[in-house]
mmCIF file of C-alpha atoms in Angstrom:
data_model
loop_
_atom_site.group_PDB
_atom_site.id
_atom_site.type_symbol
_atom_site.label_atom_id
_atom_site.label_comp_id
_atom_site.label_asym_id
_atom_site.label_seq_id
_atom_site.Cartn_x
_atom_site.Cartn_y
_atom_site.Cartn_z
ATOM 1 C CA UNK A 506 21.889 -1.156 3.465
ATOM 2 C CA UNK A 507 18.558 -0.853 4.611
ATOM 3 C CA UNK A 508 16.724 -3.287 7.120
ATOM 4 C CA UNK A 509 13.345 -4.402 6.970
ATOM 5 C CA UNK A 510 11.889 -3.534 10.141
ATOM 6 C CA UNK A 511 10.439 -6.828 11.635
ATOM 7 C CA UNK A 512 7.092 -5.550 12.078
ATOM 8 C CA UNK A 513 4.847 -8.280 14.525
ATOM 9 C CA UNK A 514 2.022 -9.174 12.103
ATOM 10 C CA UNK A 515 -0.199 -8.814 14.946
ATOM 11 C CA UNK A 516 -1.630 -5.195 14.759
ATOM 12 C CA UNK A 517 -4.484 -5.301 17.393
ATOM 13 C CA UNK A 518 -4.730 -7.733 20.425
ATOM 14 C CA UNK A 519 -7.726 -7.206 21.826
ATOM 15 C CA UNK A 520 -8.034 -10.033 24.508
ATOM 16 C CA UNK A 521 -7.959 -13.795 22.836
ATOM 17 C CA UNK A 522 -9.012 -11.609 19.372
ATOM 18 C CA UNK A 523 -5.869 -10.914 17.176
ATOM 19 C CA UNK A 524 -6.194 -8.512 14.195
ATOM 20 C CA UNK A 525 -3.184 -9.371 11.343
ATOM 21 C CA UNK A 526 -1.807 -6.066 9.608
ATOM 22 C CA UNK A 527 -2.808 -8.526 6.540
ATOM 23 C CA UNK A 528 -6.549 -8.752 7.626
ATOM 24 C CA UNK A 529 -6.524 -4.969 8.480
ATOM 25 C CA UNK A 530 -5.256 -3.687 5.045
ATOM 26 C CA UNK A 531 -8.065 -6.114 3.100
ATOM 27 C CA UNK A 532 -10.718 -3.796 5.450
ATOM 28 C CA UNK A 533 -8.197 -0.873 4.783
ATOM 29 C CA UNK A 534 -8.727 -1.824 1.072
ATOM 30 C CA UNK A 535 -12.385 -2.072 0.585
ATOM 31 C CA UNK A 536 -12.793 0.826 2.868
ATOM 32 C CA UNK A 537 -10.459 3.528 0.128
ATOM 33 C CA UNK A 538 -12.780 1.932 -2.678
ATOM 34 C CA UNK A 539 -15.873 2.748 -0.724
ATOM 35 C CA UNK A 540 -15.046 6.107 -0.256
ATOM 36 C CA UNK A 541 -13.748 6.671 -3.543
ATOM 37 C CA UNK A 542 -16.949 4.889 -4.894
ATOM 38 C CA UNK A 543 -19.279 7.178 -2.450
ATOM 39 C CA UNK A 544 -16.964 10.646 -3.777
ATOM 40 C CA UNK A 545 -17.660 9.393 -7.530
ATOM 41 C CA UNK A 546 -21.331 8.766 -6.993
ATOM 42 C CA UNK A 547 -22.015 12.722 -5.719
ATOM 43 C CA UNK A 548 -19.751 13.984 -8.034
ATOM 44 C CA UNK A 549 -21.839 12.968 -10.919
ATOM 45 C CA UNK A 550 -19.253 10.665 -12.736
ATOM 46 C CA UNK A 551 -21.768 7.936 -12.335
ATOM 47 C CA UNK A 552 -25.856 6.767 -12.958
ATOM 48 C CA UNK A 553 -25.185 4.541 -10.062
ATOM 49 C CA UNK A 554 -26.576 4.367 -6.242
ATOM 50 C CA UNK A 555 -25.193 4.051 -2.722
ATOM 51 C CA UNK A 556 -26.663 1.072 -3.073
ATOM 52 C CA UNK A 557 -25.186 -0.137 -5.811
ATOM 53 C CA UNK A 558 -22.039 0.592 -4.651
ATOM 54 C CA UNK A 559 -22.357 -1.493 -1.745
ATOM 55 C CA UNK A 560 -23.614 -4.469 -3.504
ATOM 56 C CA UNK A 561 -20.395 -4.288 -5.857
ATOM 57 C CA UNK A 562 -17.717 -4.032 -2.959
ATOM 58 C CA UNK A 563 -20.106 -7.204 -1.632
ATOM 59 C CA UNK A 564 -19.755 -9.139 -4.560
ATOM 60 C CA UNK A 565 -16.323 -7.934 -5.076
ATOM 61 C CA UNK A 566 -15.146 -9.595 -1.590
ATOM 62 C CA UNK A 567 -16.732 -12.738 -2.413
ATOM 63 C CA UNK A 568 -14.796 -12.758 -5.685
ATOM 64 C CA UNK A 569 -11.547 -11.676 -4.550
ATOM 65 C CA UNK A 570 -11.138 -14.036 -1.695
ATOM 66 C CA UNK A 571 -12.729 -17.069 -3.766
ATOM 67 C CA UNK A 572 -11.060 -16.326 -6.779
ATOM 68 C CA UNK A 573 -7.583 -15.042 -5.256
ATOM 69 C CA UNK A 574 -7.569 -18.345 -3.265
ATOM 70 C CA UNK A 575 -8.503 -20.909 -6.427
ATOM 71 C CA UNK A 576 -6.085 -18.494 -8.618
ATOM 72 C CA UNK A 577 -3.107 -19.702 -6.334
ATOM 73 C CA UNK A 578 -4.560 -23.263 -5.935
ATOM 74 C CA UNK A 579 -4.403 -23.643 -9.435
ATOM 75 C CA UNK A 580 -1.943 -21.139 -10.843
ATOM 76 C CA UNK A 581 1.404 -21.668 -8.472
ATOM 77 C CA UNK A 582 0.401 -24.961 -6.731
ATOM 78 C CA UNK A 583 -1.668 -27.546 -8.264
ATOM 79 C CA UNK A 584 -0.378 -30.759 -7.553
ATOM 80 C CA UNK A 585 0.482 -29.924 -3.927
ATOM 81 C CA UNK A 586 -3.087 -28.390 -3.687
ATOM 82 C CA UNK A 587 -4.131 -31.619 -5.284
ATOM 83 C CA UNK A 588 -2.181 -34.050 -2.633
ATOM 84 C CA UNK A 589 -3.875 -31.726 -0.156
ATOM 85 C CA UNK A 590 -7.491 -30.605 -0.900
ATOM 86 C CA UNK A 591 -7.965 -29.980 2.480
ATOM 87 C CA UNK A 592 -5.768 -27.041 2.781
ATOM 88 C CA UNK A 593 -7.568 -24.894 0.160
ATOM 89 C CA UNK A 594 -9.606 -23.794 2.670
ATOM 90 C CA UNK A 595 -6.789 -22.751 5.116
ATOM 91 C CA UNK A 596 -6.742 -19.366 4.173
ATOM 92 C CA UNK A 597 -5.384 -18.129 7.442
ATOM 93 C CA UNK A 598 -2.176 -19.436 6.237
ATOM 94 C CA UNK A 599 -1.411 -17.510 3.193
ATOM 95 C CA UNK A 600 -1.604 -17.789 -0.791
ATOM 96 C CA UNK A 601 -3.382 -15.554 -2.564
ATOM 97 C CA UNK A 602 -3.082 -14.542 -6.338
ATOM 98 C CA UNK A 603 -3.746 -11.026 -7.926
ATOM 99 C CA UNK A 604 -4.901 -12.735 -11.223
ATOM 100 C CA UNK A 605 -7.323 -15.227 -9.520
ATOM 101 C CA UNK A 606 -8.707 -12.319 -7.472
ATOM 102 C CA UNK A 607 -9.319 -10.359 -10.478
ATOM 103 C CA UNK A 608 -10.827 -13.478 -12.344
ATOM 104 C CA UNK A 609 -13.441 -13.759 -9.623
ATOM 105 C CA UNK A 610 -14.024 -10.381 -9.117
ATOM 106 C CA UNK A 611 -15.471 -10.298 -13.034
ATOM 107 C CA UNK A 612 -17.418 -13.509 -12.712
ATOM 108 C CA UNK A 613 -19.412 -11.835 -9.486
ATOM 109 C CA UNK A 614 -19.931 -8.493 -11.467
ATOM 110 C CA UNK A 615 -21.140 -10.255 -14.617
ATOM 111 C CA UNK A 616 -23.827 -11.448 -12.031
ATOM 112 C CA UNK A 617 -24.417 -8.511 -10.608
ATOM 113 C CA UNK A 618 -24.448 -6.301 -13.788
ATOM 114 C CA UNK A 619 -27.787 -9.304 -14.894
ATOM 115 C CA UNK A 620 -29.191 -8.903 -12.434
ATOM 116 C CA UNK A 621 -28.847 -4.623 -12.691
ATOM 117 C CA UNK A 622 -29.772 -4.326 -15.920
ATOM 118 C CA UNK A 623 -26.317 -3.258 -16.653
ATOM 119 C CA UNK A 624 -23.271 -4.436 -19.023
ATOM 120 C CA UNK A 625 -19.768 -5.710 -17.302
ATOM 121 C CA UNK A 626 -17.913 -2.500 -18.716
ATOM 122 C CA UNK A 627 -20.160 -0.275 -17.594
ATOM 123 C CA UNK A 628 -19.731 -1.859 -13.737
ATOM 124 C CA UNK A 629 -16.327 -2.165 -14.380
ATOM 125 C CA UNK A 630 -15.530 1.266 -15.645
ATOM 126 C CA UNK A 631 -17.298 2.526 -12.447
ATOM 127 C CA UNK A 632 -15.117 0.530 -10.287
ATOM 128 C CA UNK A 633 -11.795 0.181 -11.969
ATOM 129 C CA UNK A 634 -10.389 3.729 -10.865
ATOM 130 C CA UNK A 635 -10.863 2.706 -7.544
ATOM 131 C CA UNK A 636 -9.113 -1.102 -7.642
ATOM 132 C CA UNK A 637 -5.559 0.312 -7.348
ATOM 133 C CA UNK A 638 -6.278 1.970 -3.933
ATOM 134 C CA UNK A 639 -6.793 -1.387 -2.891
ATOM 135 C CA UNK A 640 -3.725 -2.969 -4.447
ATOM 136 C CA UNK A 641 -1.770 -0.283 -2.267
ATOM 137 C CA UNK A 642 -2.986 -0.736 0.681
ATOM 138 C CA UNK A 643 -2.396 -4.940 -0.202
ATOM 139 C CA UNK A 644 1.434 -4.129 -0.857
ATOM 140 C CA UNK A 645 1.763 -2.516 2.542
ATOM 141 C CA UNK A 646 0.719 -5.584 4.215
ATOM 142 C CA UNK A 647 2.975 -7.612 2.034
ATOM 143 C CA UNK A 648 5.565 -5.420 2.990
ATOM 144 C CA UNK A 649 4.701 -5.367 6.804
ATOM 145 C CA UNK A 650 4.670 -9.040 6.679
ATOM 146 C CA UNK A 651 8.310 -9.264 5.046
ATOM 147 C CA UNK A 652 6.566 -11.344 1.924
ATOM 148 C CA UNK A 653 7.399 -11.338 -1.100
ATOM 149 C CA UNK A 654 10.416 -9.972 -0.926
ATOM 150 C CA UNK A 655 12.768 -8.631 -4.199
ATOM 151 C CA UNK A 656 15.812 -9.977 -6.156
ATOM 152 C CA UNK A 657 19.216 -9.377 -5.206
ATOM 153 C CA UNK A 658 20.387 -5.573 -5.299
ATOM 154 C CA UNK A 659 23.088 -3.521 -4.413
ATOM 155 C CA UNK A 660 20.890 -0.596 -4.862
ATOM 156 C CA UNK A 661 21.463 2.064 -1.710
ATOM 157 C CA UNK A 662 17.591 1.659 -1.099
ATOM 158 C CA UNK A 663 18.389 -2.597 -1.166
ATOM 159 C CA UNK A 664 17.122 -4.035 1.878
ATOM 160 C CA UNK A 665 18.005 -6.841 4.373
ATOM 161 C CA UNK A 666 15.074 -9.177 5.454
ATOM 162 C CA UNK A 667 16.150 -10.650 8.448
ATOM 163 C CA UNK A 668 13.801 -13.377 8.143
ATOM 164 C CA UNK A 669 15.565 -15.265 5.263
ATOM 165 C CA UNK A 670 18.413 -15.089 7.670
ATOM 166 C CA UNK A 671 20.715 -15.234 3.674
ATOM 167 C CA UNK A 672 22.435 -11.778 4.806
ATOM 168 C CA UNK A 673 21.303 -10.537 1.353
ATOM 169 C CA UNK A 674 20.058 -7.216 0.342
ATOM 170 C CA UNK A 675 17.265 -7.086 -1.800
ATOM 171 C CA UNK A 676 14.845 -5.147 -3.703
ATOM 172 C CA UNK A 677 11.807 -3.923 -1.458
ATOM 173 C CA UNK A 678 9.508 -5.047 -4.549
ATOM 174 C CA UNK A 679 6.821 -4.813 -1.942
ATOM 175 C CA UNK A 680 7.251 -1.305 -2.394
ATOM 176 C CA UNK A 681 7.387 -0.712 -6.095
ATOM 177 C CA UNK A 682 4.068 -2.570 -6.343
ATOM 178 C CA UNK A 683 2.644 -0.575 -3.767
ATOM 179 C CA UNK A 684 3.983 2.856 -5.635
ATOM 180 C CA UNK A 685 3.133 1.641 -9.056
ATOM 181 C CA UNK A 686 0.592 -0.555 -9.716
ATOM 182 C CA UNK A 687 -0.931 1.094 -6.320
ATOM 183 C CA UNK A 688 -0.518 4.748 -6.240
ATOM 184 C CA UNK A 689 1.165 5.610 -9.855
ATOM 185 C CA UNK A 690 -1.839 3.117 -11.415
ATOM 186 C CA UNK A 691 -5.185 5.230 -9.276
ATOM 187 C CA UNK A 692 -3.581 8.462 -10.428
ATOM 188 C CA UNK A 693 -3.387 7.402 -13.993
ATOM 189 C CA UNK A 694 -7.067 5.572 -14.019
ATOM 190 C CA UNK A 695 -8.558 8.236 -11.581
ATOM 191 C CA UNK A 696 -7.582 11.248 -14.308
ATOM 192 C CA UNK A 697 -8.449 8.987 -17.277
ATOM 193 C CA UNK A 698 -11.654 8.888 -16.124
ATOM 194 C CA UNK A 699 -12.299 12.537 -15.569
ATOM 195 C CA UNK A 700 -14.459 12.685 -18.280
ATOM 196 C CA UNK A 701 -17.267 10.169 -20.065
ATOM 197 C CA UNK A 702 -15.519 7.505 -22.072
ATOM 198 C CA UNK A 703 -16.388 5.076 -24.300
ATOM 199 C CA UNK A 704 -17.561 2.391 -22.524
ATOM 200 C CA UNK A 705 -14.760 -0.302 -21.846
ATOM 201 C CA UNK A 706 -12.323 2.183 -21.841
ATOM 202 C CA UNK A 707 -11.627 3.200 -18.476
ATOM 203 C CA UNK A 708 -11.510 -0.903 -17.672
ATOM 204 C CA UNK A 709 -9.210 -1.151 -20.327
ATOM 205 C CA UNK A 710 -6.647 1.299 -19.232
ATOM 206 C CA UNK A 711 -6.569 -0.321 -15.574
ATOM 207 C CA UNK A 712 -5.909 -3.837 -17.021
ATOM 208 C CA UNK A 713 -3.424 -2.381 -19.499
ATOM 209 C CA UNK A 714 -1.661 -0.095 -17.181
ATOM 210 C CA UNK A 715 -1.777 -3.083 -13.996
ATOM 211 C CA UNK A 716 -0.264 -5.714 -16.554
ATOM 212 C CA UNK A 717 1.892 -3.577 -17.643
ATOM 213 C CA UNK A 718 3.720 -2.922 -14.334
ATOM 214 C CA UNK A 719 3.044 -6.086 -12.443
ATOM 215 C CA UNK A 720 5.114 -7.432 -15.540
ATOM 216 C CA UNK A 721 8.033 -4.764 -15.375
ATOM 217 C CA UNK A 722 8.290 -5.269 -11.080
ATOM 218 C CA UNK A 723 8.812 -9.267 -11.607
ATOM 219 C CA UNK A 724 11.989 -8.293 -12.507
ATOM 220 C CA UNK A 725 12.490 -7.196 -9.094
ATOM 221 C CA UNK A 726 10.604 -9.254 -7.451
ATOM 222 C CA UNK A 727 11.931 -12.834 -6.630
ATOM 223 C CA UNK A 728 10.010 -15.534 -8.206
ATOM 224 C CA UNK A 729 8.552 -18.024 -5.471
ATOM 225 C CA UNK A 730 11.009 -20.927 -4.325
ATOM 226 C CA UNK A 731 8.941 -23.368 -4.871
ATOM 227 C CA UNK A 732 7.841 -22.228 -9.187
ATOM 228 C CA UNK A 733 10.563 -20.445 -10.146
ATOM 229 C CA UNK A 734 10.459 -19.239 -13.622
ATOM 230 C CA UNK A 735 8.470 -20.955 -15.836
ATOM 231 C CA UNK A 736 9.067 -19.974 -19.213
ATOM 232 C CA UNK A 737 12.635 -19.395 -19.878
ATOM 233 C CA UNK A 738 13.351 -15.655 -17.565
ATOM 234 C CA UNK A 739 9.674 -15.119 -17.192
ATOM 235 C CA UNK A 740 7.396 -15.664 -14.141
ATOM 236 C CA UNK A 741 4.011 -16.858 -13.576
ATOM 237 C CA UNK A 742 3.251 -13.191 -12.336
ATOM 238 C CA UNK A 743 4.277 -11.890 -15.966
ATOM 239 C CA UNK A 744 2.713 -15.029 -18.119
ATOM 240 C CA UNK A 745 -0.769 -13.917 -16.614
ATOM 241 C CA UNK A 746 0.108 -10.187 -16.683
ATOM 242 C CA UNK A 747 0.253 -10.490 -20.922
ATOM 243 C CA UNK A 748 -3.657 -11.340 -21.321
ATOM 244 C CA UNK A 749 -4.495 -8.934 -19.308
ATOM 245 C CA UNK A 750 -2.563 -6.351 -21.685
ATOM 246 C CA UNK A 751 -3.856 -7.991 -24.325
ATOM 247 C CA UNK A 752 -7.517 -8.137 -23.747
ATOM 248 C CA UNK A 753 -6.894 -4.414 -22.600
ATOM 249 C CA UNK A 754 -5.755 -2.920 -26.239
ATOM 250 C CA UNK A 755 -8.691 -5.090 -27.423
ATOM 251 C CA UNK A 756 -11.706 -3.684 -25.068
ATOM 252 C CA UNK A 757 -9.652 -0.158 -25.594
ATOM 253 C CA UNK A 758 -9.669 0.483 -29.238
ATOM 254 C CA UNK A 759 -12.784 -2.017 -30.044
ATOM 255 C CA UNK A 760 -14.929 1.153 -27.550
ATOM 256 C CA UNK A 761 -13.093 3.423 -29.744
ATOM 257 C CA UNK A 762 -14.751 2.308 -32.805
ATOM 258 C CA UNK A 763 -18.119 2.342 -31.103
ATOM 259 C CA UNK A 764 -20.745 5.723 -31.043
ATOM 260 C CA UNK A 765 -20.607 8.586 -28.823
ATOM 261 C CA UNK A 766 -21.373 10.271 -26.455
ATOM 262 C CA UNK A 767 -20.758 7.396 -23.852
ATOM 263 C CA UNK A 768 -21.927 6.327 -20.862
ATOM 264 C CA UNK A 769 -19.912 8.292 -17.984
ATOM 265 C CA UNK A 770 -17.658 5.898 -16.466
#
């Protein structure tokens, strides 16, 4: 058995100013899809700017914090949210959802793409390969923290979470996001778009390929305390994973239909 290692969330203390190994993988995050962004803007894979770039990783913070936050206000817990409007804004004490994050992020780049003279897909194809970097480096802090911790296993890689003080070993699910909707997901995406696609395309494969293996690692993963599942053995992490498959094979084949050569992505 394997035991989680109790990391102290605090990574930096510089003086009264603490820096949480949460806070330092969001920079850690948008820093990978920066440089990613920067390596497929001199490469050629792109019409875009430096500049552009830098307004959609601004845009894209607004909508992931915004978004994440309302996503898990409204998705996981409503009526406590409700009894407590207050604490939505007490993001310094957790809850964040994937789904809501992602909702916001395409509500700011629908702006942003008006605004360019540009199409959602296109922006999105442009940043999609880069998204999973940043999902990694978000595991890793869930699995510094000890959050989100897996189902029961008696797996030899099982682990112990001392924090739940239940003397069970679980799945690191932490982990298996990190590897696969993280590092297994950029590699996929990032050779995908290699070459010009049909616009929508690359976007499609990321939303495909993310709901694809957020909803195969729920299985591992145990469903929060407080929700549980909520449709007979499925979570709330695999109900909202299915649209995003969904409207995937739709934006996928519907740019297959459409003329080439394409835009490069």
């Amino acid at each position: 058995m394997l035991v989680h290692p109790q990391f102290d969330p605090i990574a930096v203390q510089l003086g009264p100013i603490a820096i949480h190994w949460y806070g330092l993988m969001y920079l850690i995050a948008f820093g990978l899809v920066w440089l990613a962004g920067r390596w497929r803007i001199n490469h050629g894979k792109t019409d875009l700017s430096l500049k552009d770039l830098e307004d959609i990783i601004f845009y894209g913070v607004i909508g992931v914090i915004a978004g994440g936050r309302l996503g898990y206000v409204l998705f996981y817990k409503p009526a406590y949210y409700l009894s407590n409007p207050q604490e939505i804004f007490y993001l310094w004490e957790g809850g964040m959802s994937f789904h809501g994050g992602l909702v916001g992020v395409v509500v700011m780049l629908f702006l942003l793409a008006r605004s360019k003279n540009k199409t959602l897909l296109e922006l999105g194809d442009f940043i999609a390969p880069m998204i999973p970097l940043g999902l990694a480096a978000g595991r890793l802090g869930n699995f510094i923290n000890g959050e989100l911790w897996g189902r029961p296993s008696d797996l030899p890689w099982a682990m112990l979470f001392p924090q739940l003080q239940d003397n069970i070993a679980r799945h690191p699910s932490q982990l298996y996001e990190m590897s696969l909707e993280g590092i297994l997901l950029f590699l996929i995406v990032w050779w995908f778009a290699r070459i010009p696609r049909p616009t929508g395309q690359v976007s499609a494969v990321f939303l495909m390929g993310y709901g694809i293996f957020r909803f195969l690692v729920e299985y591992t993963r145990e469903p929060d305390a407080f929700l549980g599942p909520v449709l007979g053995a499925l979570t709330m992490g695999q109900l909202l994973s299915l649209p995003m498959i969904a409207i995937g094979l739709i934006i996928y084949f519907r740019a297959a239909n459409k003329s080439f050569p394409a835009r490069k992505p």
